[in-house]
């Protein structure tokens, strides 16, 4: 069966199946939505048996489109996307709303299909489909804030797609090629495509759609969202722009600035959105360094990150689902009634913080080591600093303020069984990868050898992380740690949510005043002319009077007489 | 909440014990720096306790600067009024 399925376009099973979801109800629907990623996974196993290169091509309007391009890079992303899709579908099994199931499935399949796209047109189609399908996960929250945030998200995401299409057209005009291979910066076309990828990858100043939209989505929608869009962008950068040096400073800035926003943010799912931005920075630096070790680091870090980030969003989603809020200022002490969710959250927190024996340790270190081997001192220091930051916002803040801190008195029920199964699966994979990195390393695109468990690496990592934890204890005990308070923190979304509307308001007032002044002056000038004209032409004006026929004849006769007189006098 | 207020973590003495325990582990990790050969890419990595001090100071810096940022960035919760 696997070989038959391997002949179909990637993820087509999920896309077609998603359309049938509304026809089913109850257990039948639950079984069906579970079956889709599993069947698609069987198809994926078939891909592993195919030779590398273009496997499925169609001709459309004279262009050859590659729907399935197999190589190690597409396979490893295809695999982790399937794993996360399955875990998230399990996590969302209790949801009754068919729209959310459909949107989640179509979104996941578009992400999967996009990493197998061998040409820029196919990439563009799936790029836009991820945008359009995923916005329904935000709108499904059915609040005014979610609707508006979803609109902003959609405009920015579709805008990224439009840039990708524009870049593709310019690139095709210049080179005659639609192939999606290494592009590199330097031409208008590839620069536009780079910008499109940068928006979806949440580059600094292009990032705020992420923190704006993700916390607005539904409990399960945010878990879907956290997976596909940004990692598709990381994949696209790794494929098209490996070794592009500007990505190193871009990535380092991405690892650092979100840390400060995460410290002061009260909405814990928004803290995770900033944390996600920071993790993308590590991957972007790896792409920028571009050595085989660095690219392996990026791919493996994306793999590990997809699992622990989904796990963290799942645990915060479970809290939101049970308590009805995810604000740190309202939470605390939940470990007493949600012990499993607490343990899974801590496993996710230790994985993202890169504790030895957890997944982040065996993947992130590859990128930092690659920076060291290339003697990129500032990148090395920046990433090490950012690692302490990860410990702050995701390692400590998320589990501490949700499950410990001061007792809020809330005693919600433990998360539903399907959520616990999904979190348990993700947590188990986080530990398995951390303890046995071999199978993941074997999947990576290059043969760069790397040994994470050296004495120095284990000791220095523990020093960094535990001394950071000690700093937390000291700051808490001395009262220097800022209290969690209900607030909104300004970020670049202020520009288009307040700044530009205000600017438009000011401009509108100016334009209105100028318009009035100009029309006033014009009215006076024109009024004067019109007054004179009307004095002569209007009513009893000289030119407006009606004249008796007789007097006209008299005038004509007079004129003729004058003419005769002049004639004789000549 | 009388039923579960006697949790182990609810007693301040136990939290203090945890903090002292963490401090002892941190001290041990610092001493561990003397016990193995460190292969380094940059000289500063070889300094005694570099990573421990870096982690501690980075964390303090992040939190204190974040607290200052609040003065500039923090608004009411319903600032955007949506």
XYZ file of C-alpha atoms in Angstrom:
652
model
C 0.000 0.000 0.000
C 2.843 2.262 0.884
C 4.211 2.213 -2.661
C 0.780 2.948 -4.150
C 0.335 5.879 -1.765
C 3.837 7.126 -2.572
C 2.616 7.887 -6.095
C 0.059 10.407 -4.823
C 0.927 14.061 -4.124
C 2.342 14.543 -0.582
C -0.301 15.054 2.133
C -3.102 14.822 -0.442
C -4.758 12.174 1.740
C -5.147 14.676 4.581
C -6.356 17.515 2.347
C -9.056 15.384 0.689
C -9.975 13.727 3.996
C -10.326 17.084 5.760
C -13.170 18.000 3.406
C -15.141 14.952 4.562
C -14.879 15.775 8.289
C -18.212 17.673 8.513
C -20.049 14.573 7.233
C -19.036 12.566 10.305
C -19.938 12.884 13.963
C -18.803 11.634 17.365
C -16.527 8.601 17.517
C -16.563 8.075 13.758
C -15.177 11.563 13.256
C -12.558 11.070 15.976
C -11.398 7.827 14.372
C -11.361 9.434 10.937
C -9.282 12.499 11.890
C -6.794 10.188 13.625
C -6.604 7.942 10.582
C -5.697 10.779 8.200
C -2.218 11.680 9.561
C -1.506 7.970 10.114
C -2.352 7.079 6.489
C -0.352 10.064 5.321
C 2.496 8.806 7.508
C 2.352 5.450 5.711
C 2.630 7.375 2.447
C 5.660 9.192 3.869
C 7.351 5.878 4.717
C 6.934 5.027 1.028
C 8.821 8.244 0.166
C 11.816 7.011 2.181
C 12.110 4.142 -0.333
C 12.155 6.444 -3.379
C 15.363 7.727 -4.993
C 16.268 11.382 -4.382
C 15.017 14.003 -6.826
C 11.767 14.984 -8.543
C 9.220 12.194 -8.174
C 5.922 13.665 -9.251
C 5.669 16.350 -11.907
C 2.718 17.832 -13.761
C 2.609 20.207 -16.722
C 0.424 23.253 -16.254
C 0.132 26.034 -18.872
C 3.539 25.151 -20.231
C 5.282 25.091 -16.847
C 6.551 21.918 -15.219
C 5.569 21.803 -11.564
C 7.277 19.402 -9.139
C 4.733 18.295 -6.527
C 7.076 15.830 -4.876
C 10.802 16.390 -4.592
C 12.512 13.850 -2.329
C 15.756 14.517 -0.516
C 16.969 14.276 3.066
C 15.932 17.841 3.873
C 12.319 17.409 2.715
C 12.037 13.958 4.298
C 13.140 15.018 7.773
C 10.763 18.002 7.792
C 7.995 15.833 6.352
C 8.528 13.306 9.138
C 8.462 15.745 12.051
C 5.469 17.595 10.555
C 3.591 14.277 10.485
C 4.517 13.451 14.087
C 3.406 16.850 15.350
C 0.240 16.757 13.215
C -0.723 13.411 14.742
C 0.001 14.582 18.309
C -1.972 17.772 17.771
C -4.924 15.904 16.260
C -4.968 13.708 19.388
C -4.762 16.825 21.559
C -7.776 18.293 19.711
C -9.942 15.145 19.657
C -12.412 16.542 22.213
C -13.213 19.569 20.031
C -16.762 19.500 18.621
C -16.326 22.307 16.083
C -15.833 20.715 12.623
C -14.309 23.933 11.260
C -11.379 23.649 13.669
C -10.676 20.051 12.663
C -10.824 20.943 8.981
C -8.685 24.049 9.369
C -6.085 22.201 11.450
C -5.861 19.310 9.007
C -5.716 21.447 5.841
C -3.151 23.742 7.487
C -0.944 20.806 8.543
C -1.183 19.160 5.128
C -0.335 22.429 3.347
C 2.767 22.697 5.526
C 3.744 19.111 4.728
C 3.089 19.478 0.992
C 5.112 22.715 0.914
C 8.323 21.034 2.106
C 8.050 18.552 -0.764
C 7.476 21.299 -3.376
C 10.271 21.263 -5.931
C 9.398 24.550 -7.639
C 8.519 28.055 -6.511
C 4.957 28.043 -7.910
C 3.982 24.907 -5.993
C 5.672 26.377 -2.924
C 3.647 29.570 -3.366
C 0.337 27.699 -3.604
C 0.929 25.791 -0.356
C 2.495 28.878 1.264
C -0.786 30.731 0.775
C -2.863 27.708 1.770
C -1.110 27.595 5.160
C -2.102 31.258 5.632
C -5.729 30.867 4.608
C -6.387 27.583 6.438
C -4.702 28.661 9.665
C -6.615 31.909 10.124
C -9.741 29.858 10.839
C -7.977 28.475 13.925
C -7.810 32.060 15.202
C -11.317 33.078 14.164
C -12.731 29.914 15.759
C -12.159 31.589 19.153
C -15.203 33.697 18.191
C -14.218 36.859 20.033
C -13.939 40.347 18.592
C -10.248 40.483 19.531
C -9.602 37.159 17.791
C -11.431 38.320 14.682
C -9.403 41.517 14.420
C -6.139 39.790 15.244
C -6.918 37.119 12.636
C -7.502 39.817 10.040
C -4.108 41.397 10.759
C -2.526 37.940 10.651
C -4.167 37.095 7.333
C -3.124 40.362 5.688
C 0.504 39.874 6.730
C 0.615 36.178 5.788
C -1.015 36.697 2.407
C 1.311 39.659 1.917
C 4.251 37.311 2.412
C 2.781 35.063 -0.274
C 2.347 37.975 -2.669
C 6.024 38.887 -2.184
C 6.936 35.257 -2.849
C 4.927 35.273 -6.082
C 6.373 38.618 -7.189
C 9.888 37.369 -6.449
C 9.181 34.144 -8.321
C 7.997 36.020 -11.436
C 10.999 38.370 -11.420
C 13.337 35.440 -10.799
C 11.764 33.490 -13.670
C 12.093 36.446 -16.042
C 15.767 36.776 -15.139
C 16.807 33.121 -15.130
C 14.077 31.114 -16.852
C 14.018 28.769 -13.860
C 11.243 28.014 -11.373
C 13.292 25.446 -9.441
C 13.351 25.881 -5.686
C 16.980 25.152 -4.914
C 19.693 27.378 -3.495
C 18.774 30.970 -4.381
C 21.038 33.304 -2.395
C 20.672 37.078 -2.153
C 21.723 39.508 -4.865
C 18.980 39.768 -7.499
C 15.620 41.528 -7.186
C 13.769 38.242 -7.486
C 15.701 36.370 -4.813
C 15.689 39.421 -2.520
C 11.888 39.542 -2.700
C 11.646 35.815 -1.964
C 14.023 36.302 0.992
C 11.716 39.003 2.371
C 8.696 36.702 1.956
C 10.494 33.972 3.920
C 11.611 36.553 6.500
C 8.048 37.648 7.237
C 6.905 34.072 7.811
C 10.030 33.377 9.870
C 9.269 36.408 12.093
C 12.489 38.343 11.472
C 12.992 41.296 13.851
C 10.472 44.077 13.079
C 8.561 41.659 10.844
C 7.785 39.454 13.829
C 4.816 40.841 15.652
C 2.053 39.026 13.759
C 3.220 35.966 15.702
C 2.791 37.366 19.220
C -0.355 39.187 18.132
C -2.204 36.223 16.622
C -1.035 33.017 18.295
C -2.335 33.814 21.798
C -5.712 34.755 20.270
C -6.320 31.344 18.683
C -8.318 28.536 20.294
C -6.771 26.188 22.875
C -5.965 23.595 20.212
C -5.535 26.085 17.353
C -2.440 27.642 18.927
C -0.768 24.227 19.105
C -1.337 23.756 15.358
C -0.175 27.306 14.634
C 3.012 26.961 16.662
C 4.149 24.101 14.453
C 3.903 24.696 10.741
C 4.130 28.312 9.566
C 7.435 29.337 11.095
C 9.190 25.998 10.634
C 8.128 25.961 6.977
C 9.914 29.309 6.749
C 13.020 27.879 8.466
C 12.965 24.980 5.996
C 12.627 27.408 3.075
C 15.563 29.502 4.336
C 17.698 26.386 4.821
C 16.902 25.286 1.258
C 17.257 28.652 -0.465
C 19.634 30.765 1.593
C 22.112 28.492 3.402
C 25.324 30.377 4.134
C 23.747 33.835 3.654
C 25.796 35.751 6.201
C 23.249 38.462 6.975
C 21.181 35.700 8.583
C 23.721 35.443 11.428
C 23.078 38.936 12.882
C 19.365 38.643 12.065
C 19.199 35.356 13.951
C 21.208 36.584 16.937
C 18.913 39.614 17.322
C 15.921 37.263 17.083
C 17.271 35.156 19.932
C 17.808 38.165 22.176
C 15.116 40.840 21.895
C 12.055 38.605 22.511
C 13.563 37.580 25.857
C 12.895 40.989 27.366
C 9.304 41.029 26.137
C 8.808 37.518 27.512
C 9.978 38.610 30.988
C 7.282 41.262 31.323
C 4.426 39.526 29.478
C 1.503 38.344 31.587
C -0.297 36.122 29.036
C 1.641 32.854 29.265
C 0.736 31.767 25.725
C 2.144 35.102 24.536
C 5.302 34.406 26.565
C 5.561 31.173 24.582
C 5.057 33.110 21.337
C 8.041 35.326 22.213
C 9.930 32.212 23.213
C 9.093 30.662 19.832
C 10.525 33.745 18.140
C 13.710 33.357 20.183
C 14.044 29.676 19.223
C 13.647 30.527 15.528
C 16.646 32.817 15.977
C 18.899 29.851 16.808
C 17.770 28.090 13.617
C 18.264 31.207 11.497
C 21.823 31.615 12.829
C 22.493 27.986 11.830
C 21.288 28.684 8.282
C 23.434 31.815 8.163
C 26.605 29.992 9.257
C 25.821 27.462 6.545
C 28.423 24.806 7.373
C 27.279 21.188 7.337
C 27.315 21.054 11.134
C 25.366 24.319 11.411
C 22.707 23.197 8.913
C 22.380 19.858 10.692
C 22.005 21.907 13.869
C 19.205 23.978 12.339
C 17.318 20.937 11.053
C 17.700 18.916 14.249
C 16.818 21.939 16.383
C 13.658 22.479 14.317
C 12.834 18.801 14.873
C 13.306 18.944 18.648
C 11.722 22.391 18.884
C 8.524 21.280 17.120
C 8.003 18.694 19.849
C 8.839 20.695 22.969
C 7.156 23.849 21.710
C 3.984 21.916 20.900
C 4.249 20.316 24.357
C 4.561 23.696 26.085
C 1.642 25.182 24.145
C -0.371 22.031 24.927
C 0.266 22.365 28.651
C -0.680 26.045 28.676
C -3.691 25.189 26.499
C -4.776 22.600 29.058
C -4.580 25.268 31.777
C -6.573 27.717 29.637
C -9.118 24.973 28.897
C -9.598 24.097 32.562
C -9.234 27.500 34.228
C -10.494 29.834 31.498
C -7.529 32.191 31.715
C -3.824 31.921 30.998
C -2.721 35.126 32.740
C 0.180 34.559 35.109
C -1.291 37.105 37.521
C -4.381 34.893 37.992
C -2.648 31.507 38.163
C -0.418 29.603 40.592
C -0.507 26.430 42.643
C -2.119 24.354 39.888
C 0.335 21.480 40.404
C -1.907 20.273 43.193
C -4.817 19.426 40.941
C -3.081 19.097 37.538
C -0.004 17.003 38.416
C 0.423 15.285 35.035
C 0.116 18.511 33.079
C 2.695 20.009 35.476
C 5.175 17.187 34.889
C 4.732 17.331 31.096
C 5.177 21.112 31.147
C 8.397 20.753 33.154
C 9.710 18.199 30.652
C 8.974 20.682 27.850
C 10.634 23.465 29.854
C 13.780 21.400 30.485
C 13.904 20.399 26.810
C 13.706 23.980 25.520
C 16.248 25.098 28.132
C 18.619 22.395 26.829
C 19.246 20.452 30.036
C 21.398 17.356 29.468
C 19.238 14.279 28.699
C 16.551 16.474 27.118
C 16.090 17.120 23.405
C 17.211 20.755 23.190
C 20.618 19.808 24.603
C 21.580 17.554 21.690
C 20.345 19.948 18.964
C 20.889 23.576 20.019
C 24.473 22.864 21.008
C 25.254 21.906 17.406
C 24.441 25.458 16.281
C 26.398 27.109 19.118
C 29.359 24.769 18.530
C 29.250 25.556 14.798
C 29.465 29.282 15.666
C 32.449 28.461 17.879
C 34.224 26.406 15.193
C 33.848 29.306 12.748
C 35.177 31.692 15.455
C 32.090 33.855 15.313
C 32.648 35.246 18.807
C 29.728 37.686 18.963
C 27.283 35.121 17.618
C 28.640 32.592 20.130
C 28.250 35.015 23.041
C 24.837 36.162 21.833
C 23.499 32.632 21.607
C 24.943 31.742 25.017
C 23.298 34.839 26.500
C 20.032 33.877 24.777
C 20.326 30.395 26.314
C 20.208 31.985 29.760
C 17.183 33.923 28.507
C 15.434 30.727 27.438
C 15.980 29.432 30.956
C 14.244 32.567 32.232
C 11.087 32.697 30.129
C 10.469 29.071 29.195
C 12.521 27.116 31.697
C 11.287 28.876 34.809
C 8.599 31.467 34.163
C 6.109 29.217 32.327
C 6.008 26.284 34.759
C 6.656 28.379 37.869
C 3.900 30.983 37.510
C 1.299 28.539 36.158
C 1.801 25.625 38.513
C 3.692 26.946 41.570
C 4.316 30.554 42.714
C 1.641 31.848 45.105
C -1.346 29.554 45.482
C -4.222 31.066 43.506
C -6.669 28.775 45.298
C -7.786 27.391 41.920
C -8.239 23.624 41.888
C -9.128 22.798 38.269
C -9.538 19.227 37.104
C -6.622 17.474 35.430
C -6.523 17.870 31.623
C -8.795 15.566 29.565
C -7.390 12.147 28.661
C -6.765 12.941 24.987
C -4.709 16.002 25.983
C -2.699 13.951 28.468
C -1.996 11.298 25.811
C -0.763 13.949 23.361
C 1.377 15.664 26.008
C 2.706 12.317 27.208
C 3.694 11.345 23.666
C 5.471 14.634 23.047
C 7.210 14.469 26.447
C 8.395 10.914 25.804
C 9.891 11.966 22.454
C 11.638 14.953 24.087
C 13.384 12.593 26.518
C 14.068 9.865 23.934
C 15.795 12.334 21.620
C 17.783 13.738 24.521
C 18.944 10.334 25.754
C 19.365 8.636 22.358
C 20.189 11.316 19.795
C 21.539 8.729 17.316
C 18.340 8.057 15.299
C 17.654 11.798 14.887
C 21.264 12.465 13.851
C 20.958 9.680 11.259
C 18.051 11.530 9.630
C 19.972 14.807 9.202
C 20.888 15.982 5.707
C 24.697 15.958 6.183
C 27.258 13.566 7.602
C 28.814 16.026 10.058
C 29.798 14.057 13.141
C 28.852 15.560 16.498
C 29.119 14.349 20.097
C 26.952 16.345 22.511
C 27.789 14.411 25.672
C 31.337 15.537 26.435
C 32.266 16.287 30.054
C 32.918 19.932 29.280
C 29.633 20.405 27.470
C 27.568 18.751 30.210
C 29.294 20.671 33.019
C 29.265 24.070 31.317
C 25.588 23.681 30.327
C 24.613 22.768 33.859
C 26.653 25.685 35.205
C 24.909 28.133 32.906
C 21.404 26.811 33.598
C 21.604 26.174 37.332
C 23.406 29.416 38.128
C 20.658 31.150 36.140
C 18.125 29.300 38.296
C 20.049 30.444 41.374
C 19.775 34.018 40.101
C 16.017 33.510 39.870
C 15.894 32.286 43.474
C 17.927 35.288 44.632
C 15.762 37.764 42.705
C 12.558 36.203 44.050
C 13.785 36.196 47.634
C 15.005 39.779 47.476
C 11.758 40.923 45.836
C 13.595 42.239 42.781
C 11.752 39.946 40.388
C 8.985 42.042 38.786
C 5.526 40.905 39.873
C 3.137 39.557 37.260
C 0.519 42.199 36.564
C -2.371 42.523 34.157
C -1.103 44.670 31.328
C -0.604 45.136 27.624
C 2.969 45.625 26.467
C 3.651 47.659 23.360
C 5.498 45.984 20.502
C 5.725 46.744 16.791
C 2.036 45.901 16.358
C 1.472 49.321 17.970
C 2.582 50.806 14.644
C -0.362 49.403 12.727
C -2.865 49.142 15.564
C -2.389 52.661 16.982
C 0.419 54.561 15.240
C -0.776 54.397 11.649
C -4.462 54.896 12.490
C -3.451 57.939 14.550
C -1.210 59.190 11.758
C -4.101 58.746 9.349
C -6.283 60.643 11.838
C -3.798 63.533 12.029
C -3.332 63.552 8.267
C -7.109 63.494 7.819
C -7.524 66.535 10.089
C -4.753 68.338 8.190
C -6.205 67.413 4.835
C -9.666 68.530 5.953
C -8.330 71.900 7.190
C -6.315 72.423 4.009
C -9.314 71.418 1.928
C -11.502 73.929 3.749
C -8.922 76.708 3.371
C -8.448 76.047 -0.334
C -12.152 75.701 -1.063
C -12.860 78.806 1.033
C -10.374 80.933 -0.918
C -11.558 79.467 -4.196
C -15.159 80.159 -3.264
C -14.331 83.776 -2.524
C -12.433 84.271 -5.781
C -14.950 82.407 -7.866
C -17.756 84.099 -5.925
C -16.413 87.516 -6.905
C -16.270 86.569 -10.588
C -19.678 84.939 -10.379
C -21.088 88.040 -8.654
C -19.905 90.271 -11.468
C -21.125 87.867 -14.117
C -24.487 87.516 -12.420
C -24.799 91.308 -12.043
C -24.740 91.620 -15.801
C -26.331 88.334 -16.824
C -28.771 87.458 -14.065
C -32.287 88.703 -13.408
C -32.443 92.367 -14.553
C -28.778 92.493 -15.547
C -27.995 94.309 -18.762
C -27.352 91.075 -20.691
C -30.228 89.189 -19.099
C -33.060 91.562 -19.977
C -35.550 90.550 -22.614
C -35.839 93.032 -25.399
C -38.968 93.919 -27.392
C -38.774 92.938 -31.121
C -39.456 96.531 -32.111
C -36.536 97.920 -30.227
C -34.327 95.255 -31.800
C -35.470 96.317 -35.234
C -34.778 99.919 -34.236
C -31.249 98.995 -33.146
C -30.638 97.066 -36.384
C -32.058 99.929 -38.405
C -29.825 102.348 -36.513
C -26.783 100.166 -37.182
C -27.631 99.964 -40.881
C -28.129 103.730 -41.017
C -24.778 104.294 -39.338
C -23.219 101.871 -41.802
C -24.726 103.797 -44.769
C -23.563 107.119 -43.418
C -20.011 105.773 -42.964
C -20.117 104.290 -46.484
C -21.080 107.634 -48.067
C -18.552 109.551 -46.033
C -15.667 107.334 -47.212
C -8.236 24.708 51.062
C -7.597 23.165 54.414
C -7.387 19.775 52.688
C -4.194 20.488 50.768
C -2.658 23.495 52.497
C -0.241 21.171 54.212
C 1.596 20.424 50.933
C 5.345 20.056 51.254
C 6.007 23.081 49.052
C 3.598 25.239 51.056
C 5.958 25.367 54.024
C 8.427 28.255 53.645
C 11.081 26.215 55.455
C 11.019 23.609 52.697
C 11.310 26.237 49.962
C 14.345 27.619 51.785
C 15.779 24.117 51.867
C 15.299 23.836 48.118
C 17.112 27.127 47.544
C 20.032 26.051 49.757
C 20.094 22.711 47.965
C 20.307 24.522 44.617
C 23.109 26.737 45.965
C 25.091 23.669 47.076
C 24.690 22.028 43.632
C 25.810 25.283 42.014
C 28.873 25.372 44.268
C 29.672 21.789 43.319
C 29.397 22.615 39.608
C 31.793 25.508 40.071
C 34.375 23.244 41.737
C 33.872 20.696 38.936
C 35.557 23.209 36.624
C 38.876 22.286 38.288
C 38.506 18.582 37.659
C 38.590 18.173 33.879
C 40.366 19.516 30.832
C 38.261 21.984 28.882
C 38.804 22.180 25.139
C 37.888 25.730 24.203
C 37.318 27.741 21.029
C 37.658 31.095 22.786
C 40.015 31.979 25.660
C 37.245 33.257 27.933
C 35.596 29.833 27.935
C 38.608 28.522 29.842
C 38.307 31.025 32.694
C 37.353 29.438 35.970
C 33.574 29.533 36.433
C 32.964 31.478 33.219
C 29.667 29.776 32.352
C 28.379 29.905 35.937
C 29.025 33.621 36.268
C 27.764 34.306 32.746
C 24.498 32.446 33.442
C 23.952 34.224 36.746
C 24.707 37.719 35.457
C 22.829 37.261 32.185
C 19.734 36.198 34.100
C 19.907 39.151 36.503
C 20.521 41.555 33.629
C 17.548 40.196 31.638
C 15.129 40.449 34.545
C 16.213 43.894 35.730
C 16.283 45.376 32.226
C 12.874 43.799 31.572
C 11.539 45.501 34.687
C 12.846 48.860 33.397
C 11.282 48.213 29.984
C 7.899 48.049 31.653
C 8.148 51.760 32.347
C 8.227 52.407 28.607
C 6.101 49.615 27.207
C 3.467 48.784 29.783
C -0.108 49.957 29.244
C -3.507 49.037 30.631
C -4.731 45.575 29.816
C -7.518 46.968 27.609
C -5.227 49.463 25.899
C -6.236 48.312 22.427
C -9.858 48.087 23.555
C -10.861 45.071 21.453
